[in-house]
Structure formats: C-alpha cells, structure tokens
Short mmCIF file of C-alpha atoms in Angstrom, two decimals:
data_model
loop_
_atom_site.label_atom_id
_atom_site.label_comp_id
_atom_site.label_asym_id
_atom_site.label_seq_id
_atom_site.Cartn_x
_atom_site.Cartn_y
_atom_site.Cartn_z
CA TRP A 68 1.34 -51.74 38.59
CA GLN A 69 3.58 -53.88 39.67
CA GLY A 70 7.21 -51.42 38.68
CA TYR A 71 5.49 -48.95 39.92
CA ARG A 72 4.94 -51.22 43.54
CA GLU A 73 8.94 -52.14 43.06
CA HIS A 74 9.83 -48.42 43.50
CA VAL A 75 7.19 -47.10 46.13
CA LEU A 76 7.29 -50.48 48.51
CA PRO A 77 11.07 -49.57 49.36
CA ALA A 78 9.80 -46.60 50.54
CA PHE A 79 8.25 -47.90 53.31
CA THR A 80 11.69 -49.18 55.33
CA TYR A 81 14.37 -46.26 53.64
CA HIS A 82 16.04 -45.09 56.32
CA ASN A 83 19.75 -42.82 55.16
CA GLN A 84 22.15 -44.40 57.57
CA VAL A 85 25.93 -46.38 56.21
CA ASP A 86 27.42 -48.71 57.71
CA ASP A 87 31.10 -48.01 59.22
CA LEU A 88 33.65 -50.30 56.59
CA GLY A 89 35.25 -51.45 59.30
CA MET A 90 39.20 -51.22 60.94
CA GLN A 91 39.97 -54.33 57.59
CA VAL A 92 38.15 -51.71 55.09
CA ALA A 93 39.59 -48.90 56.57
CA ARG A 94 43.76 -49.81 57.03
CA LYS A 95 43.55 -50.60 52.84
CA LEU A 96 41.45 -46.46 52.38
CA TYR A 97 43.10 -44.26 54.46
CA GLY A 98 46.50 -46.25 55.59
CA SER A 99 48.25 -47.86 57.55
CA PRO A 100 49.61 -46.44 60.01
CA LEU A 101 47.59 -43.41 59.57
CA ARG A 102 49.13 -39.92 59.00
CA SER A 103 46.09 -37.35 58.53
CA SER A 104 46.58 -33.69 59.32
CA VAL A 105 45.04 -31.65 60.89
CA SER A 106 41.78 -29.92 58.73
CA ARG A 107 41.45 -33.31 58.27
CA LEU A 108 41.03 -34.54 61.82
CA GLU A 109 38.34 -31.16 61.48
CA GLN A 110 36.44 -32.18 59.28
CA TYR A 111 35.96 -35.54 61.13
CA ALA A 112 34.21 -34.06 64.11
CA SER A 113 31.93 -31.98 62.07
CA CYS A 114 31.16 -34.87 60.56
CA PRO A 115 32.85 -38.76 59.39
CA PHE A 116 30.35 -39.00 56.54
CA ALA A 117 31.80 -36.20 54.70
CA HIS A 118 34.88 -36.63 56.21
CA PHE A 119 34.99 -40.57 54.78
CA ILE A 120 33.55 -38.91 50.92
CA SER A 121 36.49 -36.48 51.23
CA TYR A 122 39.88 -38.42 52.15
CA GLY A 123 37.90 -41.65 51.63
CA LEU A 124 36.39 -41.34 47.93
CA SER A 125 38.42 -38.71 46.70
CA PRO A 126 35.91 -37.27 44.29
CA GLY A 127 37.25 -33.70 43.15
CA GLU A 128 35.02 -30.60 41.69
CA ARG A 129 34.88 -29.15 38.32
CA LYS A 130 37.52 -27.03 37.60
CA LEU A 131 36.57 -23.91 36.59
CA TYR A 132 39.03 -21.50 34.36
CA GLU A 133 37.77 -18.84 38.40
CA VAL A 134 38.97 -17.47 40.99
CA ALA A 135 37.04 -18.42 44.04
CA SER A 136 37.72 -17.59 48.16
CA PRO A 137 40.18 -21.08 48.28
CA ASP A 138 42.94 -18.83 45.38
CA ILE A 139 42.62 -15.78 46.64
CA GLY A 140 43.40 -17.34 50.96
CA LEU A 141 46.29 -19.24 48.35
CA LEU A 142 47.47 -16.17 47.44
CA PHE A 143 47.95 -14.59 50.57
CA HIS A 144 49.20 -17.24 51.75
CA ASN A 145 52.38 -17.29 49.59
CA ALA A 146 52.30 -13.22 49.04
CA LEU A 147 53.59 -13.25 52.76
CA MET A 148 55.20 -15.94 53.09
CA SER A 149 57.27 -14.51 50.27
CA TYR A 150 56.93 -11.37 51.86
CA ALA A 151 59.14 -12.79 54.40
CA GLN A 152 60.96 -14.40 52.55
CA LYS A 153 62.48 -10.84 50.54
CA ILE A 154 63.24 -9.05 54.18
CA ARG A 155 64.96 -12.29 54.89
CA SER A 156 67.26 -12.08 51.86
CA ALA A 157 67.64 -8.11 51.20
CA ASP A 158 69.60 -8.14 55.38
CA MET A 159 66.55 -6.17 55.99
CA THR A 160 64.62 -6.12 59.23
CA TRP A 161 61.10 -6.48 60.42
CA GLN A 162 62.10 -2.55 62.79
CA GLY A 163 63.02 -0.58 60.04
CA LEU A 164 60.65 -1.12 57.60
CA ASP A 165 58.44 1.75 56.21
CA ARG A 166 55.27 2.06 55.02
CA GLU A 167 57.02 2.73 51.65
CA ASP A 168 59.10 0.07 51.79
CA SER A 169 56.53 -2.78 52.99
CA ASP A 170 54.41 -1.78 50.55
CA VAL A 171 57.10 -1.47 47.14
CA LEU A 172 57.85 -4.76 48.88
CA MET A 173 55.00 -6.30 49.12
CA ASP A 174 53.57 -5.64 45.15
CA GLN A 175 56.83 -6.93 43.62
CA VAL A 176 55.11 -10.20 45.72
CA MET A 177 52.06 -10.39 44.77
CA GLU A 178 52.67 -9.27 40.84
CA GLU A 179 55.05 -12.29 40.97
CA LEU A 180 52.80 -14.37 41.96
CA ALA A 181 49.66 -13.85 39.88
CA PRO A 182 50.64 -15.04 36.72
CA GLU A 183 51.27 -17.87 38.08
CA LEU A 184 47.85 -18.24 39.86
CA ALA A 185 44.94 -20.13 38.35
CA ASP A 186 46.55 -20.20 35.08
CA GLY A 187 47.00 -16.75 35.04
CA VAL A 188 43.44 -16.28 35.18
CA PHE A 189 43.58 -12.43 36.78
CA ALA A 190 45.73 -11.64 33.24
CA SER A 191 41.93 -12.61 31.62
CA THR A 192 39.34 -10.49 31.43
CA HIS A 193 39.15 -6.25 32.90
CA ARG A 194 37.19 -7.84 35.82
CA TYR A 195 40.18 -9.87 37.23
CA ARG A 196 43.06 -7.49 36.61
CA TYR A 197 40.68 -4.81 38.87
CA LEU A 198 39.99 -7.48 41.22
CA LEU A 199 43.53 -8.02 41.69
CA LYS A 200 44.43 -3.90 41.78
CA ARG A 201 41.83 -4.46 44.59
CA LEU A 202 43.50 -7.51 46.15
CA GLN A 203 46.80 -5.74 46.27
CA ARG A 204 46.11 -3.48 48.42
CA VAL A 205 44.29 -5.94 51.20
CA GLY A 206 48.00 -6.87 50.39
CA ARG A 207 50.02 -3.77 51.55
CA ARG A 208 47.12 -2.92 54.02
CA THR A 209 47.73 -6.36 55.60
CA ALA A 210 52.22 -6.65 55.36
CA TRP A 211 51.82 -2.90 57.30
CA ILE A 212 49.68 -4.16 59.26
CA LEU A 213 52.00 -7.45 60.35
CA VAL A 214 55.36 -5.34 60.56
CA GLN A 215 53.48 -2.92 63.43
CA HIS A 216 52.19 -6.03 65.10
CA ILE A 217 56.24 -6.53 65.29
CA LYS A 218 57.74 -3.86 65.64
CA ALA A 219 55.05 -3.78 68.71
CA GLY A 220 56.98 -6.28 70.78
CA ASP A 221 59.80 -8.28 71.74
CA PHE A 222 58.65 -11.45 69.88
CA GLN A 223 60.11 -11.71 66.57
CA PRO A 224 59.20 -14.38 63.94
CA VAL A 225 61.78 -17.17 63.60
CA ALA A 226 60.30 -19.57 60.35
CA VAL A 227 57.07 -18.76 58.03
CA GLU A 228 55.01 -21.42 55.91
CA LEU A 229 57.08 -24.33 59.15
CA GLY A 230 56.38 -27.90 57.71
CA PHE A 231 56.43 -30.63 60.08
CA GLY A 232 56.17 -34.14 59.07
CA THR A 233 58.15 -36.80 56.90
CA GLY A 234 61.14 -34.50 55.32
CA ARG A 235 60.08 -31.51 56.58
CA ALA A 236 61.54 -28.73 59.25
CA LEU A 237 59.72 -30.49 61.95
CA PRO A 238 59.28 -33.70 62.58
CA ALA A 239 55.88 -35.26 62.30
CA LEU A 240 53.28 -35.19 65.63
CA GLU A 241 53.53 -38.66 66.92
CA ILE A 242 50.15 -39.96 69.19
CA GLU A 243 49.77 -42.61 69.93
CA LEU A 244 46.60 -44.18 69.39
CA PRO A 245 44.53 -46.99 71.89
CA ASN A 246 44.91 -49.57 70.40
CA GLY A 247 48.75 -48.89 70.47
CA GLU A 248 48.89 -48.14 66.87
CA MET A 249 49.95 -44.31 65.45
CA LEU A 250 49.78 -41.13 64.40
CA TYR A 251 51.68 -38.83 62.65
CA LEU A 252 49.57 -35.51 61.70
CA GLU A 253 51.08 -33.26 59.15
CA GLY A 254 50.87 -30.09 58.41
CA ARG A 255 53.04 -26.46 57.69
CA ILE A 256 52.26 -23.79 59.59
CA ASP A 257 51.90 -19.82 59.21
CA ARG A 258 54.08 -18.28 61.22
CA VAL A 259 56.55 -18.77 63.86
CA ASP A 260 57.34 -16.14 66.81
CA ILE A 261 60.53 -16.54 69.56
CA PHE A 262 60.33 -14.33 72.29
CA ASP A 263 63.72 -14.61 75.50
CA ASP A 264 63.40 -13.85 78.44
CA ALA A 265 66.60 -14.54 80.24
CA LYS A 266 66.78 -18.09 79.80
CA GLU A 267 63.02 -19.17 78.57
CA SER A 268 61.89 -19.39 75.18
CA PHE A 269 58.18 -18.27 74.20
CA VAL A 270 56.01 -18.84 71.37
CA ARG A 271 52.97 -17.80 69.59
CA ILE A 272 51.66 -20.21 67.08
CA ILE A 273 49.69 -17.51 63.77
CA ASP A 274 47.81 -17.88 61.16
CA TYR A 275 46.75 -16.58 58.53
CA LYS A 276 42.95 -16.41 57.35
CA THR A 277 41.11 -14.45 54.96
CA GLY A 278 37.41 -15.74 55.57
CA GLY A 279 35.77 -14.75 59.20
CA LYS A 280 37.60 -17.95 61.57
CA SER A 281 37.33 -16.91 64.59
CA PHE A 282 39.46 -18.65 68.27
CA ASP A 283 36.21 -20.63 69.72
CA LEU A 284 37.74 -22.04 73.42
CA ALA A 285 34.12 -24.66 73.11
CA ASP A 286 34.89 -25.10 68.98
CA ALA A 287 39.12 -26.46 69.60
CA TYR A 288 37.55 -27.84 73.31
CA ASN A 289 34.50 -30.19 71.20
CA GLY A 290 37.63 -31.32 68.29
CA LEU A 291 36.09 -28.35 65.92
CA SER A 292 38.64 -25.46 65.66
CA LEU A 293 41.81 -28.27 66.77
CA GLN A 294 44.43 -26.68 64.25
CA LEU A 295 46.16 -23.75 66.41
CA LEU A 296 46.90 -25.60 69.31
CA LEU A 297 47.79 -29.08 67.27
CA TYR A 298 50.19 -26.87 65.31
CA LEU A 299 51.61 -25.12 68.98
CA GLN A 300 52.87 -28.53 70.10
CA ALA A 301 54.58 -29.75 67.11
CA VAL A 302 56.61 -26.61 67.52
CA LEU A 303 56.23 -27.09 71.42
CA ASN A 304 57.77 -30.67 71.10
CA ALA A 305 61.35 -30.02 69.04
CA PRO A 306 62.55 -27.03 70.69
CA GLN A 307 66.31 -27.68 69.74
CA GLN A 308 64.72 -27.93 65.56
CA ILE A 309 64.37 -23.97 66.15
CA GLY A 310 67.58 -23.82 67.66
CA ARG A 311 66.36 -23.81 71.55
CA GLU A 312 66.96 -26.06 74.95
CA ARG A 313 63.47 -25.69 75.66
CA LEU A 314 59.79 -23.68 74.21
CA ASN A 315 57.08 -22.55 76.18
CA PRO A 316 53.08 -21.79 75.38
CA ALA A 317 52.77 -18.18 74.91
CA GLY A 318 49.52 -17.71 72.81
CA VAL A 319 48.01 -19.08 69.44
CA PHE A 320 46.40 -16.36 66.66
CA TYR A 321 44.18 -15.39 63.58
CA PHE A 322 45.84 -13.21 61.73
CA LYS A 323 42.77 -12.42 60.07
CA ILE A 324 43.57 -10.78 56.10
CA ASP A 325 41.18 -8.06 55.01
CA ASP A 326 40.35 -4.64 54.41
CA PRO A 327 38.11 -3.51 56.17
CA LEU A 328 35.81 -0.01 56.20
CA VAL A 329 35.17 1.73 58.93
CA LYS A 330 32.90 4.34 60.46
CA SER A 331 33.59 8.29 61.84
CA ASP A 332 32.91 10.72 62.34
CA LYS A 333 36.82 12.61 61.98
CA ASP A 334 38.62 12.76 58.42
CA ILE A 335 41.95 11.46 59.87
CA MET A 336 43.54 9.44 57.81
CA GLU A 337 45.72 8.46 61.59
CA GLU A 338 41.95 7.69 63.47
CA VAL A 339 40.93 5.67 60.60
CA GLU A 340 44.16 3.99 60.74
CA LYS A 341 43.36 3.29 64.45
CA GLN A 342 40.59 2.18 62.93
CA ILE A 343 41.08 0.06 60.50
CA ALA A 344 44.37 -2.11 63.28
CA GLN A 345 41.77 -1.97 65.78
CA LYS A 346 39.55 -4.15 62.79
CA LEU A 347 42.67 -6.08 62.25
CA LYS A 348 43.33 -7.25 66.22
CA MET A 349 44.64 -10.57 66.40
CA ASP A 350 41.84 -13.16 67.45
CA GLY A 351 43.10 -16.07 69.96
CA VAL A 352 44.42 -16.94 73.35
CA LEU A 353 47.87 -16.23 75.53
CA LEU A 354 49.15 -17.00 78.33
CA LYS A 355 48.16 -14.99 81.78
CA ASP A 356 51.53 -13.32 82.51
CA VAL A 357 52.15 -9.48 82.61
CA ARG A 358 55.48 -10.45 81.11
CA ILE A 359 54.39 -11.84 77.35
CA ILE A 360 51.74 -9.71 77.39
CA ARG A 361 53.87 -6.61 76.89
CA ALA A 362 56.58 -8.95 75.18
CA MET A 363 53.27 -8.75 72.51
CA ASP A 364 52.54 -5.39 72.63
CA VAL A 365 54.47 -2.15 74.75
CA ASN A 366 51.32 -0.46 74.56
CA ALA A 367 48.71 -3.03 76.24
CA ASP A 368 49.04 -0.74 79.46
CA THR A 369 46.59 1.01 77.45
CA GLY A 370 44.24 -1.05 75.36
CA SER A 371 46.16 -3.39 72.64
CA HIS A 372 45.38 -2.77 69.04
CA ILE A 373 47.60 -6.47 68.47
CA ILE A 374 46.14 -8.69 70.79
CA PRO A 375 42.69 -9.71 73.10
CA ALA A 376 44.10 -8.66 76.13
CA ALA A 377 44.80 -6.32 77.93
CA ILE A 378 47.34 -4.35 81.33
CA THR A 379 45.21 -2.84 84.37
CA SER A 380 46.25 0.55 85.54
CA ASN A 381 46.82 -1.61 89.03
CA GLY A 382 49.15 -3.75 86.28
CA GLU A 383 47.43 -7.28 86.03
CA VAL A 384 45.91 -8.57 83.23
CA HIS A 385 42.61 -7.54 82.42
CA ARG A 386 39.80 -9.77 83.31
CA GLN A 387 38.16 -9.54 79.19
CA SER A 388 41.31 -10.39 78.15
CA SER A 389 41.21 -14.29 77.03
CA VAL A 390 43.57 -15.84 78.46
CA LEU A 391 44.58 -18.68 79.87
CA GLU A 392 47.13 -20.31 82.89
CA GLU A 393 49.90 -21.87 82.21
CA SER A 394 48.04 -25.21 83.79
CA GLU A 395 45.48 -24.46 81.53
CA PHE A 396 46.86 -24.50 79.21
CA ALA A 397 48.78 -27.55 79.96
CA ALA A 398 44.92 -28.62 80.36
CA LEU A 399 43.38 -28.00 76.95
CA LEU A 400 46.72 -29.16 74.95
CA GLN A 401 46.73 -32.34 76.94
CA HIS A 402 42.93 -32.89 75.97
CA MET A 403 43.84 -31.90 72.17
CA ARG A 404 46.11 -35.12 72.14
CA GLU A 405 43.17 -37.37 73.59
CA LEU A 406 40.68 -36.18 70.93
CA VAL A 407 42.93 -36.55 68.28
CA LYS A 408 43.53 -40.67 69.64
CA LYS A 409 39.43 -40.93 70.07
CA MET A 410 39.05 -39.94 66.47
CA GLY A 411 42.42 -41.19 65.05
CA LEU A 412 40.84 -45.40 67.14
CA GLU A 413 37.09 -44.15 65.06
CA ILE A 414 38.85 -43.38 61.98
CA ILE A 415 40.62 -46.84 61.73
CA GLN A 416 37.81 -48.73 62.68
CA GLY A 417 35.22 -47.51 59.38
CA ARG A 418 33.90 -44.73 61.80
CA VAL A 419 31.87 -43.17 59.08
CA ARG A 420 27.90 -42.75 59.79
CA ILE A 421 26.03 -39.91 58.32
CA ASN A 422 26.14 -37.28 61.46
CA PRO A 423 27.15 -33.84 60.93
CA VAL A 424 27.39 -31.76 64.30
CA ARG A 425 25.32 -28.85 64.87
CA ASN A 426 25.50 -25.72 68.31
CA GLU A 427 24.52 -22.48 68.78
CA LYS A 428 26.21 -21.21 65.18
CA GLY A 429 24.97 -23.03 63.22
CA ASN A 430 25.46 -26.70 61.98
CA ALA A 431 28.45 -29.16 59.65
CA CYS A 432 26.01 -29.18 57.02
CA ILE A 433 25.58 -25.55 55.88
CA TYR A 434 29.14 -25.74 54.13
CA CYS A 435 29.47 -29.11 53.19
CA ASN A 436 30.04 -29.65 49.63
CA TYR A 437 28.94 -32.95 49.32
CA LYS A 438 25.33 -32.60 50.61
CA SER A 439 23.82 -33.77 47.86
CA ILE A 440 25.53 -37.55 47.89
CA CYS A 441 24.65 -38.11 51.90
CA GLN A 442 21.25 -36.27 51.73
CA PHE A 443 20.45 -35.38 55.00
CA ASP A 444 17.51 -35.26 56.77
CA PRO A 445 16.15 -34.40 59.76
CA LEU A 446 12.99 -36.09 58.77
CA PHE A 447 13.85 -40.03 58.63
CA GLU A 448 14.36 -41.71 61.62
CA ASP A 449 18.38 -42.18 61.32
CA ASN A 450 19.91 -38.34 60.36
CA ARG A 451 19.61 -36.58 63.87
CA TYR A 452 22.61 -34.04 64.65
CA ARG A 453 25.29 -34.26 66.34
CA ASN A 454 23.70 -31.14 69.15
CA LEU A 455 26.57 -29.68 70.94
CA ARG A 456 25.13 -27.44 74.20
CA SER A 457 26.76 -24.27 74.36
CA LEU A 458 30.14 -23.85 77.25
CA LYS A 459 30.72 -20.83 78.97
CA ARG A 460 34.51 -19.94 79.27
CA GLU A 461 34.48 -20.51 82.88
CA GLU A 462 32.74 -24.45 82.30
CA ILE A 463 35.62 -25.49 79.47
CA ILE A 464 38.01 -24.51 81.99
CA ASN A 465 36.61 -26.66 85.19
CA LEU A 466 36.07 -29.86 82.76
CA LEU A 467 40.08 -29.08 81.70
CA VAL A 468 41.68 -28.71 84.36
CA ARG A 469 39.80 -31.30 86.38
CA PRO A 470 40.52 -34.86 85.58
CA VAL A 471 44.36 -33.13 86.29
CA GLN A 472 43.33 -32.68 89.66
CA GLU A 473 41.56 -35.93 89.85
CA ALA A 474 45.31 -37.88 88.62
CA GLU A 475 47.36 -36.07 90.87
CA GLU A 476 45.05 -36.93 94.19
#
C-alpha cells in the first residue's frame, strides 16, 4: 500500500493555484520593453493564467483541414479590405455605387480570396463549395449595407486595415507604466472614417465582427472590451498621418457581418430589407452632439437604422441614445489608459494567477481553450472567480467623471 499512500496523501494538501513568475522571468518570457496587442490585454483582464498560457507558453492547436469560425472571420475581413481597395483603385466613389455594381465587386473579391484561405479547403468538397456560395451572399449583403451607411452621412472612409506600431502607418500607442518602463500597443484598425466640419475634424472607428460581439460600457470600464477605444486613442494621437491637424472623437462601433433572418407579415422586399438593416445596425457609442449624429445618419430624426442614436422632434438627442458627452469621452479614454498601465505593470511583474472573471453574462472559462491545462474548479479553496458587479451607465459615468472633478478641485 506504500505506493497508493504516496499518491493519496498529496491530495490532502493540494491547491490548484500557481505562483507569480517574478519580473526577471517575465521579462525573458515576454520581452522588454513589452509590446502587446489590445486583444492580449483583454485576455489578461479576463484571466491572467490564460494570458500566460497563450502569450507566454504559446501552445499551438493541431491544425485540421477544415473551415473554422476564425477562418470565416478572416475571409470577411480580407474581403471588405479588398472591396474598399478596389473602389479606390478603380477611381469609383462610395456614393456612386449601386446594388448591382456592389454585388459584382464583392463576388470578384470573394472568388479571388477563397482559394487562398485554409489551403484551398473551399474547393475540396460539395459542402464547402455550398458554404462558399452562402458566404458570398453574406458578403454581398454586408458590402451593400456598408455602402448604404456611408451614403447616409458625411463620414467618409479614409483608411482600411490601418496598422499602428513598428513599421506601420501609425506609431505604436505608447503607455508609460508606473515603474517608468514603456508599453507599446500595436494593432490593426478595420476602418477609419473622418467627418470634416468647418475647422474641426471628427473620427469614428469601425471594427468588423462576425460573432455576437456587442459594445458594453461596463465591459469597457472593467477592461474586458478595450479594443475600440484604444484604437480610437491610437488615431487621435497621430492626426498628421491621417492628413489632419487635430482630430476629435466622434464614436466607436462594431459593424456586424451577418445574414439575418427576419419575420415579416409583408412580402415586400423593401420592408424586408429595412428589417435586415435594423438588425445590422452598428453597435457602439458616439458623441452626444446633434451635428455628429446627423453626419452619421441624415435620417436620424425619424429613427436610425445605422447608429444607436436618434434625434427627437425638438431637435435634441434622444434619451435612449448610446452617447457620451465630450468630457465623458475624454474621461473614458483616460480610464482606458490607466487600466492599461495597471495591467501592463502586472504582466511584467509576472502575475499569472488562475483568476477568471465572472459577470452577469457568464465567465471567462466558457470559451477558454486552456481549461484542460488550468483545471480550474470552484470546489478548490484557491480557485475563485473574480466577480464583477453589474454597473449601470449612470454609475459608470459617475465613476469616470468623479476622479477628473476631484483632480480639478
């Protein structure tokens, strides 16, 4: 029984937790100075241990000859980039495109890109060839919705797939950490739109999403959704590279790529298209300014199918609009920078605890690829979720603006 006993006894003192790496090991593992993507910081905010596995140990999944969700997302991202580039290279304008031209253009793009994706898997079976046809339909609809969005306002695309970081169009977003070291954030922005009004220029950031990702102010406040706002900050820091003296924030949005089903009592194409447009409305937050809302959608007075904002009959911003005052926008961006400072310092200090986040929408373990590695189990004494309480918009605004007001006093 000696062998059995030696296996059983450690179970009485087992704790499923890991010690911090320490700064020396962390520097060797992650490099110095630290260069990071925004999505990397979001993963750290979700769980430090998942970040350590993904970016420290970097395991690779076994590659299968199939089409997975990331492949489809990559196809659409590349397709929309090529679509915009073809419009520019053909000396066409977004306003001059009609539905037929748009469909033909997107079909050409998809046919060019499909053979290059996943080692040509789309040509391997009848099933994948059918899937490609369906994706082409989604691409055509997405492109036309995108064209309609641009036609409906004064914001014009000035860049697609705009990179910031070493060797890219924009410089990296530089963040000085509390210990004096530097963190360089790098990334690629799906689309940057500009509205020039008199002597002012406003910028909006648009990120294409194929999943169910939505903008949540509470997630942004807690560091779980940093992408859009940090992309905005990267552009605001480099107006000259965009051809402007100064840029003001106008909004940040997710543009959903989908082919939704709608329920309609009317068998009228115009009505069906209107409902589809409503389902594909951009999700995000924008500046609380009637001028900016109208510049994004000239029909915002009757309710917008483009942005989460509207204008009342009195000419004011509707109370249910997803908007922020200029000072609130500035406070939110400042809060983002402070979050990045905190996370960056913890990363270079080697923090790798198994500490997944949990809120009312779920927890970080649900879609985590590393559950078999961490063996997280709330029944273990040292395994606890980091619970985030639900915050209403008013609470978040108060939390954002209060430190600014106290600093001014």
